[in-house]
Structures are given as structure tokens and as C-alpha cells.
GROMACS .gro file of C-alpha atoms in nm:
model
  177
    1UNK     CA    1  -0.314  -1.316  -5.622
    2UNK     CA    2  -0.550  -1.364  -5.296
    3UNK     CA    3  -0.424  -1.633  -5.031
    4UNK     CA    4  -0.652  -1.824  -4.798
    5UNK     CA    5  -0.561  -1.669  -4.425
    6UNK     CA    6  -0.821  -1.911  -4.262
    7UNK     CA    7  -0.551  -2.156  -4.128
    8UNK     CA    8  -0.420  -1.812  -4.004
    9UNK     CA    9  -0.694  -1.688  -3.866
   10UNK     CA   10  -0.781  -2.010  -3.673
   11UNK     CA   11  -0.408  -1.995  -3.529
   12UNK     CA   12  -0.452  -1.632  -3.459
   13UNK     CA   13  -0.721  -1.702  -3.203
   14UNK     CA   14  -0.577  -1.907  -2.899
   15UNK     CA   15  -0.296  -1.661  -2.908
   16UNK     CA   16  -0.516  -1.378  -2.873
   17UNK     CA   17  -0.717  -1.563  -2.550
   18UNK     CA   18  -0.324  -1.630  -2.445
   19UNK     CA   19  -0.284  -1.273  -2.515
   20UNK     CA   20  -0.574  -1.175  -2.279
   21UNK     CA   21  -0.555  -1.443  -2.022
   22UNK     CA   22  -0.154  -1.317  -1.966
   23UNK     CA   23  -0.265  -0.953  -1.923
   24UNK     CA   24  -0.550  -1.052  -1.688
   25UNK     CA   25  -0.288  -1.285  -1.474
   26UNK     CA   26  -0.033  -0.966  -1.460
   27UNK     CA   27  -0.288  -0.748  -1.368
   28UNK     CA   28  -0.428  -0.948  -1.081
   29UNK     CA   29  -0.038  -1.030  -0.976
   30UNK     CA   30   0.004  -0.668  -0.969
   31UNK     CA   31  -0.304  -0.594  -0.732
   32UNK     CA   32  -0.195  -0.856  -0.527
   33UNK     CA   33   0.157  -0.752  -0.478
   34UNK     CA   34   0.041  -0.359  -0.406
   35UNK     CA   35  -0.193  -0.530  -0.144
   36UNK     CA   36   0.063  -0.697   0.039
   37UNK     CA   37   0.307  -0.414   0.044
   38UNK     CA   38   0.050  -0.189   0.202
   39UNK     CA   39  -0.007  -0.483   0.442
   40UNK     CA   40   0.327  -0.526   0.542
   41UNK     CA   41   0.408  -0.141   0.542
   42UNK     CA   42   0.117  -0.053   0.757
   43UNK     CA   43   0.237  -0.390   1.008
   44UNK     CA   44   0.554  -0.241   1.018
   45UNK     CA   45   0.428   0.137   1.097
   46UNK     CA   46   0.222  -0.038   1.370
   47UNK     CA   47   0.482  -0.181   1.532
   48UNK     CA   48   0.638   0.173   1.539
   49UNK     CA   49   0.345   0.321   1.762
   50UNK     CA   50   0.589   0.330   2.060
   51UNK     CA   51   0.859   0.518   1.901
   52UNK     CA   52   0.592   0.798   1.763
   53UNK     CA   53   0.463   0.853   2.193
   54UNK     CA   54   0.813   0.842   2.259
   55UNK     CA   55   0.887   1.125   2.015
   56UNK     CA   56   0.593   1.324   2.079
   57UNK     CA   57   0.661   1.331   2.473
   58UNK     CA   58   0.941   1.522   2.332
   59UNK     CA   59   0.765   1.752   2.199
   60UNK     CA   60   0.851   1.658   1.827
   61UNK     CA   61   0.458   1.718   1.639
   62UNK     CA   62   0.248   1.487   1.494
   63UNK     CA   63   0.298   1.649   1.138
   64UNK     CA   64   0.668   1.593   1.160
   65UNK     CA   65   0.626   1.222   1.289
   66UNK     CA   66   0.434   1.133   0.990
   67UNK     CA   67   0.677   1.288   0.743
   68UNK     CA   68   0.982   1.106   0.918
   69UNK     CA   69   0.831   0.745   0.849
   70UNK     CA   70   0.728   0.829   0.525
   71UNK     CA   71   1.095   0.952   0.390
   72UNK     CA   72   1.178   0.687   0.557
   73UNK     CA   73   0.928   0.402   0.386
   74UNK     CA   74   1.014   0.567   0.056
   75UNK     CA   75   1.387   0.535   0.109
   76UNK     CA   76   1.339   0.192   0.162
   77UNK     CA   77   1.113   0.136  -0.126
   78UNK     CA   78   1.324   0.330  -0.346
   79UNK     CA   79   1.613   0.134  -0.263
   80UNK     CA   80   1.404  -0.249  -0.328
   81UNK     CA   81   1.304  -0.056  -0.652
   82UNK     CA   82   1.655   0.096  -0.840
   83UNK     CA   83   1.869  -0.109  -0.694
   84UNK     CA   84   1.696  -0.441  -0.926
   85UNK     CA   85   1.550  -0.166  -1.219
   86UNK     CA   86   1.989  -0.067  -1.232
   87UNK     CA   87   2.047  -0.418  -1.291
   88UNK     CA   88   1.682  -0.527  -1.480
   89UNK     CA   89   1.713  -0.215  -1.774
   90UNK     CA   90   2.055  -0.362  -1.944
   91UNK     CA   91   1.975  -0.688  -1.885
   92UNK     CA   92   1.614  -0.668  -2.080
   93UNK     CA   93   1.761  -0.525  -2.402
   94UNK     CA   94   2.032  -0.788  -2.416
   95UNK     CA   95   1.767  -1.068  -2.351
   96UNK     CA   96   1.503  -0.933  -2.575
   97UNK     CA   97   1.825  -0.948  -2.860
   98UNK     CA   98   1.899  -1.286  -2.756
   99UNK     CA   99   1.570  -1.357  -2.799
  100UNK     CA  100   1.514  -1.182  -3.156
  101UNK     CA  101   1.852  -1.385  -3.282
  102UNK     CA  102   1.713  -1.670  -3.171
  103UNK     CA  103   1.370  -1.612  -3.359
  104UNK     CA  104   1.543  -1.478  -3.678
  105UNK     CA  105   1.769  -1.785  -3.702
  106UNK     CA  106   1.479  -2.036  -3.627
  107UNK     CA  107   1.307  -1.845  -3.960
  108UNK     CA  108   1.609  -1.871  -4.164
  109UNK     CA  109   1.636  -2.225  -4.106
  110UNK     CA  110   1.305  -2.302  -4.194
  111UNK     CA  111   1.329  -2.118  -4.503
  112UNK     CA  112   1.623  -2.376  -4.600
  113UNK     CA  113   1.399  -2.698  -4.535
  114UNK     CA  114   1.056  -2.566  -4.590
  115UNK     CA  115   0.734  -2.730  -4.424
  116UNK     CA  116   0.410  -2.652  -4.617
  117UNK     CA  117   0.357  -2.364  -4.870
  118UNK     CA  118   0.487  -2.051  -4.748
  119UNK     CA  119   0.288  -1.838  -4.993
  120UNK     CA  120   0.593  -1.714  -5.153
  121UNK     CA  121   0.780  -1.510  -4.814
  122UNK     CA  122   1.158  -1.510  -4.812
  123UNK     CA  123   1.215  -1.471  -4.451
  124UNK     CA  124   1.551  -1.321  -4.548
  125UNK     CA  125   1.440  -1.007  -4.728
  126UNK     CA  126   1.170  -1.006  -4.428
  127UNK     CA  127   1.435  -0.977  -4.182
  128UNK     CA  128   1.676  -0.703  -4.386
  129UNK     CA  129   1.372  -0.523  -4.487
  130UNK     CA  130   1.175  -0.505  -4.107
  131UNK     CA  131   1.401  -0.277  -3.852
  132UNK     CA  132   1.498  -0.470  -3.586
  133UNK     CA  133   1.213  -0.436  -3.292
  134UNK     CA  134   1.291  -0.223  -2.960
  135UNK     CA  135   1.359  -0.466  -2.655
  136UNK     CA  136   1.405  -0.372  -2.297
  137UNK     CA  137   1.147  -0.210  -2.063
  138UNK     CA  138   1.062   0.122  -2.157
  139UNK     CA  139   1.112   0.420  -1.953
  140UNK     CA  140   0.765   0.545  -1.901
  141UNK     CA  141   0.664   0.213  -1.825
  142UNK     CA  142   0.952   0.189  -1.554
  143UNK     CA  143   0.816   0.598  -1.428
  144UNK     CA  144   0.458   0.447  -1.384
  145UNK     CA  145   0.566   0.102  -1.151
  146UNK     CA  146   0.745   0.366  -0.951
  147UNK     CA  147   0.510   0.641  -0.911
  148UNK     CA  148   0.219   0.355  -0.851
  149UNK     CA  149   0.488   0.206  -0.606
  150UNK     CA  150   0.531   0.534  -0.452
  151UNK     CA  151   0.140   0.614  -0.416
  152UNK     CA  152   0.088   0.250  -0.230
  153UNK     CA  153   0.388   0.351  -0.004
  154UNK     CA  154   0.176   0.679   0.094
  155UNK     CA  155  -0.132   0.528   0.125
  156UNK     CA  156   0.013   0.270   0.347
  157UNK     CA  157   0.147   0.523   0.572
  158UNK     CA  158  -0.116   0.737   0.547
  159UNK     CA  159  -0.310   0.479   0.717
  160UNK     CA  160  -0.133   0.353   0.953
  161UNK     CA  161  -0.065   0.638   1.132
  162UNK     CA  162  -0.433   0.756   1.159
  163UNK     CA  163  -0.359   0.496   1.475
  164UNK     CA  164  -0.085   0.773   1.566
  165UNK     CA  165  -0.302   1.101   1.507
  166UNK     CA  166  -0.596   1.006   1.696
  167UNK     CA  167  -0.392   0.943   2.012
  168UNK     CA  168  -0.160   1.164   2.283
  169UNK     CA  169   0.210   1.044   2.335
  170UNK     CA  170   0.088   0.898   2.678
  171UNK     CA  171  -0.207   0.667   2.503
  172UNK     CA  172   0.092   0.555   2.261
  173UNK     CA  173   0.340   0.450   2.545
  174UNK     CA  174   0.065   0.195   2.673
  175UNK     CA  175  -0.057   0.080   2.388
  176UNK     CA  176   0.257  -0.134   2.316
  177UNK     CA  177   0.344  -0.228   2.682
   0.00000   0.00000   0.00000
């Protein structure tokens, strides 16, 4: 028995353009984001120019200046990125379930008041037989934000204190007066 998939097919379509023009919208929200963290970290490492030519008139190197404000931009970041991924990884999987139910039940009903041929599926067997999909954000996927978060954070800091390395402690004190 063959069934004609063209009113499928033609609904398939739009939802793979959807498909695409989603991904290209997350991707370019993504690159956006990453641009203005390294923005605002590098303003804020600017503003920090004094401390640094306070620190090295004290002797304290130009090596171990660098490595101060970077702990200390990765603390930060690390605390704007657990603190919400702690409350964002149970929350997913009990949304993505609500979400599932709420899919599975919209199926079963329309199996009870059919609209159109439905080439012979029973939507109940479908949903005993398929195992039940895995909902949340993945692990790796929450590894990868953070490294990439991590790598803009160094970057940011990297360049920003090229401002620092090229100067003495007494350039730095008048810079910012």
C-alpha cells in the first residue's frame, strides 16, 4: 500500500526555511552577545588602567597584573554563567516534559475526532511504541557556551591590557588623571 506524501512534503518545506531561518537568528544573537561582552569587559579593564600603575609602582609585574584581572573577569563570568545554568538544567527537562504531555495529549485527542484521512496511524500505539524523547540542555552543549564564554573573557582581557603592557606605572598614573 503506497500513500501520497505530497501534502507532506509541501508542509515539510516552510518548516525546514523556519528550521534554517531560527538557526541563522541564534547564531547571529550569539555573535552579537560575545561582541558585547568583549566590549564591555575590555571598557571595564580600561577603566582599571589606574589601579594596574598603581600596582606596578609597587613593584607587583606586569605578568602578575594581567593574571589578577583575568581570575578575576572569569570569576565574575563564571558566577553570571552557573549561577542561571544551576537553575536553567532542571528547569529545561521539566519544561521540555510539559511540553511532550502537552503534544501527546493534543494527538490523542485528535485521534478521538479525526480531521482528514490519517492513513491508518493510531497515535496511541505511536506514543507506547516511540521512547519518550530526551529534553533539557545537554551537557556538552552547556561545556561548549562555557568554554566559548571563557575564550571571549580571555580575549577581552587579553586586549585590553595590551594598553597596560606597552606602558610604565608612571605613564598609567596620568593617563586617568
Amino acid at each position: 500500500m503506497s500513500a501520497n506524501n505530497t501534502a507532506y512534503q509541501k508542509s515539510v518545506e516552510p518548516l525546514e526555511r523556519l528550521a534554517g531561518m531560527t538557526s541563522l537568528a541564534v547564531g547571529l544573537i550569539i555573535v552579537v552577545s560575545a561582541v558585547l561582552l568583549a566590549l564591555l569587559l575590555t571598557l571595564w579593564e580600561r577603566d582599571r588602567i589606574h589601579e594596574a600603575g598603581v600596582l606596578m609602582s609597587f613593584g607587583v609585574s606586569k605578568k602578575n597584573i594581567f593574571w589578577q584581572h583575568l581570575l578575576e573577569c572569569t570569576c565574575v563570568f563564571l558566577a553570571a554563567y552557573c549561577l542561571p545554568a544551576v537553575m536553567a538544567l532542571p528547569l529545561s527537562g521539566k519544561a521540555g516534559d510539559m511540553l511532550y504531555d502537552n503534544a501527546m495529549s493534543r494527538t490523542e485527542g485528535d485521534e478521538k475526532q479525526p480531521r482528514g484521512y490519517t492513513y491508518g496511524l493510531d497515535y496511541a500505539q505511536l506514543a507506547e511504541v516511540e521512547a519518550r524523547p530526551g529534553m533539557g540542555i545537554s551537557p556538552a552543549a552547556a561545556a561548549v557556551s562555557g568554554l566559548a564564554g571563557i575564550s571571549v573573557v580571555i580575549v577581552s582581557v587579553g586586549a585590553s591590557f595590551l594598553v597596560i603592557a606597552r606602558c610604565r606605572s608612571r605613564e598609567l598614573l596620568t593617563i586617568m588623571e
